[in-house]
mmCIF file of N, CA and C in Angstrom:
data_model
loop_
_atom_site.group_PDB
_atom_site.id
_atom_site.type_symbol
_atom_site.label_atom_id
_atom_site.label_comp_id
_atom_site.label_asym_id
_atom_site.label_seq_id
_atom_site.Cartn_x
_atom_site.Cartn_y
_atom_site.Cartn_z
ATOM 1 N N MET A 1 21.538 12.199 43.582
ATOM 2 C CA MET A 1 21.655 12.584 42.206
ATOM 3 C C MET A 1 20.414 12.108 41.450
ATOM 4 N N GLN A 2 19.841 12.983 40.631
ATOM 5 C CA GLN A 2 18.651 12.654 39.862
ATOM 6 C C GLN A 2 19.025 12.142 38.472
ATOM 7 N N ALA A 3 18.217 11.211 37.961
ATOM 8 C CA ALA A 3 18.433 10.707 36.605
ATOM 9 C C ALA A 3 17.936 11.747 35.608
ATOM 10 N N ALA A 4 18.530 11.739 34.450
ATOM 11 C CA ALA A 4 18.102 12.657 33.389
ATOM 12 C C ALA A 4 16.684 12.292 32.959
ATOM 13 N N PRO A 5 15.856 13.278 32.610
ATOM 14 C CA PRO A 5 14.483 12.990 32.174
ATOM 15 C C PRO A 5 14.491 12.193 30.866
ATOM 16 N N VAL A 6 13.531 11.299 30.759
ATOM 17 C CA VAL A 6 13.404 10.458 29.562
ATOM 18 C C VAL A 6 12.457 11.140 28.591
ATOM 19 N N ARG A 7 12.876 11.197 27.336
ATOM 20 C CA ARG A 7 12.011 11.804 26.313
ATOM 21 C C ARG A 7 10.997 10.779 25.831
ATOM 22 N N ALA A 8 9.764 11.213 25.671
ATOM 23 C CA ALA A 8 8.698 10.319 25.219
ATOM 24 C C ALA A 8 8.414 10.499 23.731
ATOM 25 N N THR A 9 9.214 11.286 23.038
ATOM 26 C CA THR A 9 8.999 11.527 21.620
ATOM 27 C C THR A 9 9.513 10.339 20.818
ATOM 28 N N ALA A 10 8.641 9.781 19.993
ATOM 29 C CA ALA A 10 9.016 8.630 19.171
ATOM 30 C C ALA A 10 9.824 9.098 17.966
ATOM 31 N N ILE A 11 10.741 8.278 17.535
ATOM 32 C CA ILE A 11 11.510 8.568 16.329
ATOM 33 C C ILE A 11 10.612 8.258 15.139
ATOM 34 N N PRO A 12 10.465 9.214 14.210
ATOM 35 C CA PRO A 12 9.578 8.964 13.073
ATOM 36 C C PRO A 12 10.118 7.853 12.173
ATOM 37 N N SER A 13 9.204 7.100 11.604
ATOM 38 C CA SER A 13 9.598 6.029 10.688
ATOM 39 C C SER A 13 9.978 6.640 9.345
ATOM 40 N N PHE A 14 10.562 5.822 8.506
ATOM 41 C CA PHE A 14 10.933 6.270 7.164
ATOM 42 C C PHE A 14 9.693 6.718 6.401
ATOM 43 N N THR A 15 8.596 5.981 6.556
ATOM 44 C CA THR A 15 7.343 6.340 5.889
ATOM 45 C C THR A 15 6.843 7.695 6.363
ATOM 46 N N ASP A 16 6.918 7.919 7.664
ATOM 47 C CA ASP A 16 6.495 9.222 8.205
ATOM 48 C C ASP A 16 7.352 10.345 7.632
ATOM 49 N N ALA A 17 8.638 10.097 7.508
ATOM 50 C CA ALA A 17 9.534 11.116 6.949
ATOM 51 C C ALA A 17 9.189 11.396 5.490
ATOM 52 N N LEU A 18 8.909 10.340 4.718
ATOM 53 C CA LEU A 18 8.527 10.546 3.317
ATOM 54 C C LEU A 18 7.228 11.334 3.199
ATOM 55 N N ARG A 19 6.276 11.026 4.051
ATOM 56 C CA ARG A 19 5.007 11.765 4.017
ATOM 57 C C ARG A 19 5.201 13.228 4.383
ATOM 58 N N ALA A 20 6.110 13.499 5.302
ATOM 59 C CA ALA A 20 6.388 14.886 5.676
ATOM 60 C C ALA A 20 6.999 15.644 4.502
ATOM 61 N N VAL A 21 7.935 15.012 3.814
ATOM 62 C CA VAL A 21 8.541 15.641 2.631
ATOM 63 C C VAL A 21 7.490 15.831 1.551
ATOM 64 N N GLU A 22 6.646 14.826 1.362
ATOM 65 C CA GLU A 22 5.577 14.906 0.378
ATOM 66 C C GLU A 22 4.658 16.095 0.665
ATOM 67 N N SER A 23 4.315 16.283 1.918
ATOM 68 C CA SER A 23 3.410 17.373 2.269
ATOM 69 C C SER A 23 4.038 18.737 2.011
ATOM 70 N N LEU A 24 5.361 18.811 2.104
ATOM 71 C CA LEU A 24 6.038 20.069 1.811
ATOM 72 C C LEU A 24 6.111 20.341 0.308
ATOM 73 N N LEU A 25 6.261 19.287 -0.481
ATOM 74 C CA LEU A 25 6.481 19.457 -1.911
ATOM 75 C C LEU A 25 5.208 19.479 -2.748
ATOM 76 N N MET A 26 4.165 18.817 -2.284
ATOM 77 C CA MET A 26 2.944 18.704 -3.080
ATOM 78 C C MET A 26 1.776 19.423 -2.416
ATOM 79 N N SER A 27 0.890 19.919 -3.258
ATOM 80 C CA SER A 27 -0.341 20.481 -2.716
ATOM 81 C C SER A 27 -1.234 19.323 -2.272
ATOM 82 N N SER A 28 -2.247 19.615 -1.500
ATOM 83 C CA SER A 28 -3.111 18.548 -0.994
ATOM 84 C C SER A 28 -3.833 17.825 -2.122
ATOM 85 N N GLY A 29 -4.187 18.539 -3.183
ATOM 86 C CA GLY A 29 -4.851 17.910 -4.320
ATOM 87 C C GLY A 29 -3.949 16.900 -5.012
ATOM 88 N N GLN A 30 -2.672 17.240 -5.147
ATOM 89 C CA GLN A 30 -1.724 16.313 -5.766
ATOM 90 C C GLN A 30 -1.529 15.080 -4.890
ATOM 91 N N ARG A 31 -1.458 15.282 -3.579
ATOM 92 C CA ARG A 31 -1.314 14.145 -2.663
ATOM 93 C C ARG A 31 -2.505 13.218 -2.773
ATOM 94 N N THR A 32 -3.693 13.802 -2.796
ATOM 95 C CA THR A 32 -4.913 13.003 -2.894
ATOM 96 C C THR A 32 -4.936 12.226 -4.205
ATOM 97 N N ALA A 33 -4.576 12.889 -5.294
ATOM 98 C CA ALA A 33 -4.566 12.218 -6.600
ATOM 99 C C ALA A 33 -3.559 11.072 -6.607
ATOM 100 N N ARG A 34 -2.388 11.278 -6.035
ATOM 101 C CA ARG A 34 -1.367 10.239 -6.006
ATOM 102 C C ARG A 34 -1.827 9.051 -5.167
ATOM 103 N N ARG A 35 -2.421 9.339 -4.028
ATOM 104 C CA ARG A 35 -2.899 8.247 -3.169
ATOM 105 C C ARG A 35 -4.043 7.493 -3.825
ATOM 106 N N ASN A 36 -4.930 8.220 -4.498
ATOM 107 C CA ASN A 36 -6.018 7.550 -5.219
ATOM 108 C C ASN A 36 -5.471 6.664 -6.334
ATOM 109 N N ALA A 37 -4.461 7.161 -7.039
ATOM 110 C CA ALA A 37 -3.854 6.368 -8.112
ATOM 111 C C ALA A 37 -3.213 5.106 -7.544
ATOM 112 N N TRP A 38 -2.524 5.229 -6.433
ATOM 113 C CA TRP A 38 -1.877 4.062 -5.827
ATOM 114 C C TRP A 38 -2.919 3.055 -5.346
ATOM 115 N N THR A 39 -4.013 3.547 -4.788
ATOM 116 C CA THR A 39 -5.099 2.665 -4.362
ATOM 117 C C THR A 39 -5.662 1.912 -5.560
ATOM 118 N N SER A 40 -5.781 2.591 -6.698
ATOM 119 C CA SER A 40 -6.269 1.938 -7.915
ATOM 120 C C SER A 40 -5.300 0.862 -8.389
ATOM 121 N N VAL A 41 -4.006 1.140 -8.310
ATOM 122 C CA VAL A 41 -3.003 0.150 -8.698
ATOM 123 C C VAL A 41 -3.134 -1.094 -7.827
ATOM 124 N N LEU A 42 -3.252 -0.899 -6.533
ATOM 125 C CA LEU A 42 -3.376 -2.037 -5.618
ATOM 126 C C LEU A 42 -4.646 -2.839 -5.899
ATOM 127 N N GLU A 43 -5.731 -2.136 -6.183
ATOM 128 C CA GLU A 43 -6.993 -2.813 -6.488
ATOM 129 C C GLU A 43 -6.879 -3.591 -7.802
ATOM 130 N N ASP A 44 -6.224 -3.023 -8.810
ATOM 131 C CA ASP A 44 -6.010 -3.731 -10.075
ATOM 132 C C ASP A 44 -5.188 -4.991 -9.863
ATOM 133 N N ARG A 45 -4.169 -4.905 -9.022
ATOM 134 C CA ARG A 45 -3.339 -6.078 -8.732
ATOM 135 C C ARG A 45 -4.163 -7.166 -8.043
ATOM 136 N N ARG A 46 -5.035 -6.746 -7.133
ATOM 137 C CA ARG A 46 -5.873 -7.716 -6.432
ATOM 138 C C ARG A 46 -6.823 -8.409 -7.410
ATOM 139 N N ARG A 47 -7.437 -7.628 -8.305
ATOM 140 C CA ARG A 47 -8.349 -8.217 -9.300
ATOM 141 C C ARG A 47 -7.610 -9.163 -10.237
ATOM 142 N N ALA A 48 -6.396 -8.800 -10.638
ATOM 143 C CA ALA A 48 -5.610 -9.670 -11.510
ATOM 144 C C ALA A 48 -5.290 -10.983 -10.805
ATOM 145 N N LYS A 49 -4.949 -10.908 -9.545
ATOM 146 C CA LYS A 49 -4.663 -12.118 -8.768
ATOM 147 C C LYS A 49 -5.916 -12.988 -8.681
ATOM 148 N N ASP A 50 -7.068 -12.355 -8.461
ATOM 149 C CA ASP A 50 -8.330 -13.102 -8.401
ATOM 150 C C ASP A 50 -8.647 -13.763 -9.744
ATOM 151 N N ARG A 51 -8.367 -13.064 -10.857
ATOM 152 C CA ARG A 51 -8.613 -13.646 -12.184
ATOM 153 C C ARG A 51 -7.736 -14.870 -12.415
ATOM 154 N N VAL A 52 -6.474 -14.777 -12.040
ATOM 155 C CA VAL A 52 -5.564 -15.909 -12.201
ATOM 156 C C VAL A 52 -6.055 -17.094 -11.382
ATOM 157 N N GLU A 53 -6.477 -16.842 -10.169
ATOM 158 C CA GLU A 53 -6.976 -17.920 -9.305
ATOM 159 C C GLU A 53 -8.244 -18.544 -9.899
ATOM 160 N N ALA A 54 -9.162 -17.717 -10.407
ATOM 161 C CA ALA A 54 -10.392 -18.231 -11.007
ATOM 162 C C ALA A 54 -10.080 -19.065 -12.244
ATOM 163 N N GLN A 55 -9.123 -18.605 -13.045
ATOM 164 C CA GLN A 55 -8.730 -19.363 -14.239
ATOM 165 C C GLN A 55 -8.156 -20.720 -13.846
ATOM 166 N N ARG A 56 -7.343 -20.745 -12.811
ATOM 167 C CA ARG A 56 -6.753 -22.000 -12.334
ATOM 168 C C ARG A 56 -7.844 -22.966 -11.874
ATOM 169 N N VAL A 57 -8.818 -22.462 -11.131
ATOM 170 C CA VAL A 57 -9.914 -23.313 -10.650
ATOM 171 C C VAL A 57 -10.726 -23.856 -11.819
ATOM 172 N N LEU A 58 -11.011 -23.009 -12.814
ATOM 173 C CA LEU A 58 -11.775 -23.464 -13.974
ATOM 174 C C LEU A 58 -11.011 -24.521 -14.770
ATOM 175 N N GLU A 59 -9.715 -24.335 -14.920
ATOM 176 C CA GLU A 59 -8.911 -25.321 -15.638
ATOM 177 C C GLU A 59 -8.878 -26.661 -14.884
ATOM 178 N N GLN A 60 -8.770 -26.591 -13.563
ATOM 179 C CA GLN A 60 -8.778 -27.819 -12.762
ATOM 180 C C GLN A 60 -10.131 -28.541 -12.887
ATOM 181 N N ALA A 61 -11.224 -27.763 -12.906
ATOM 182 C CA ALA A 61 -12.559 -28.352 -13.023
ATOM 183 C C ALA A 61 -12.748 -28.988 -14.407
ATOM 184 N N ALA A 62 -12.159 -28.403 -15.443
ATOM 185 C CA ALA A 62 -12.295 -28.941 -16.785
ATOM 186 C C ALA A 62 -11.513 -30.238 -16.954
ATOM 187 N N ILE A 63 -10.430 -30.399 -16.226
ATOM 188 C CA ILE A 63 -9.599 -31.613 -16.307
ATOM 189 C C ILE A 63 -10.307 -32.793 -15.671
ATOM 190 N N ARG A 64 -10.997 -32.571 -14.590
ATOM 191 C CA ARG A 64 -11.688 -33.664 -13.865
ATOM 192 C C ARG A 64 -12.890 -34.149 -14.657
ATOM 193 N N PRO A 65 -13.075 -35.476 -14.773
ATOM 194 C CA PRO A 65 -14.224 -36.011 -15.525
ATOM 195 C C PRO A 65 -15.552 -35.802 -14.799
#
């Protein structure tokens, strides 16, 4: 008796499923604009975190004689 063949197809992740739905609903220009906007949000968050860290370092330096 032979074993049933094993499928090598991976189950898509939730992110992959969302991207598939996105590609059906949005034109490529809208997708690009949305991704660019999200990249900008992430970059703004990173800069804000860096500003907070720099402010903390400056305050610590001002406290020390």
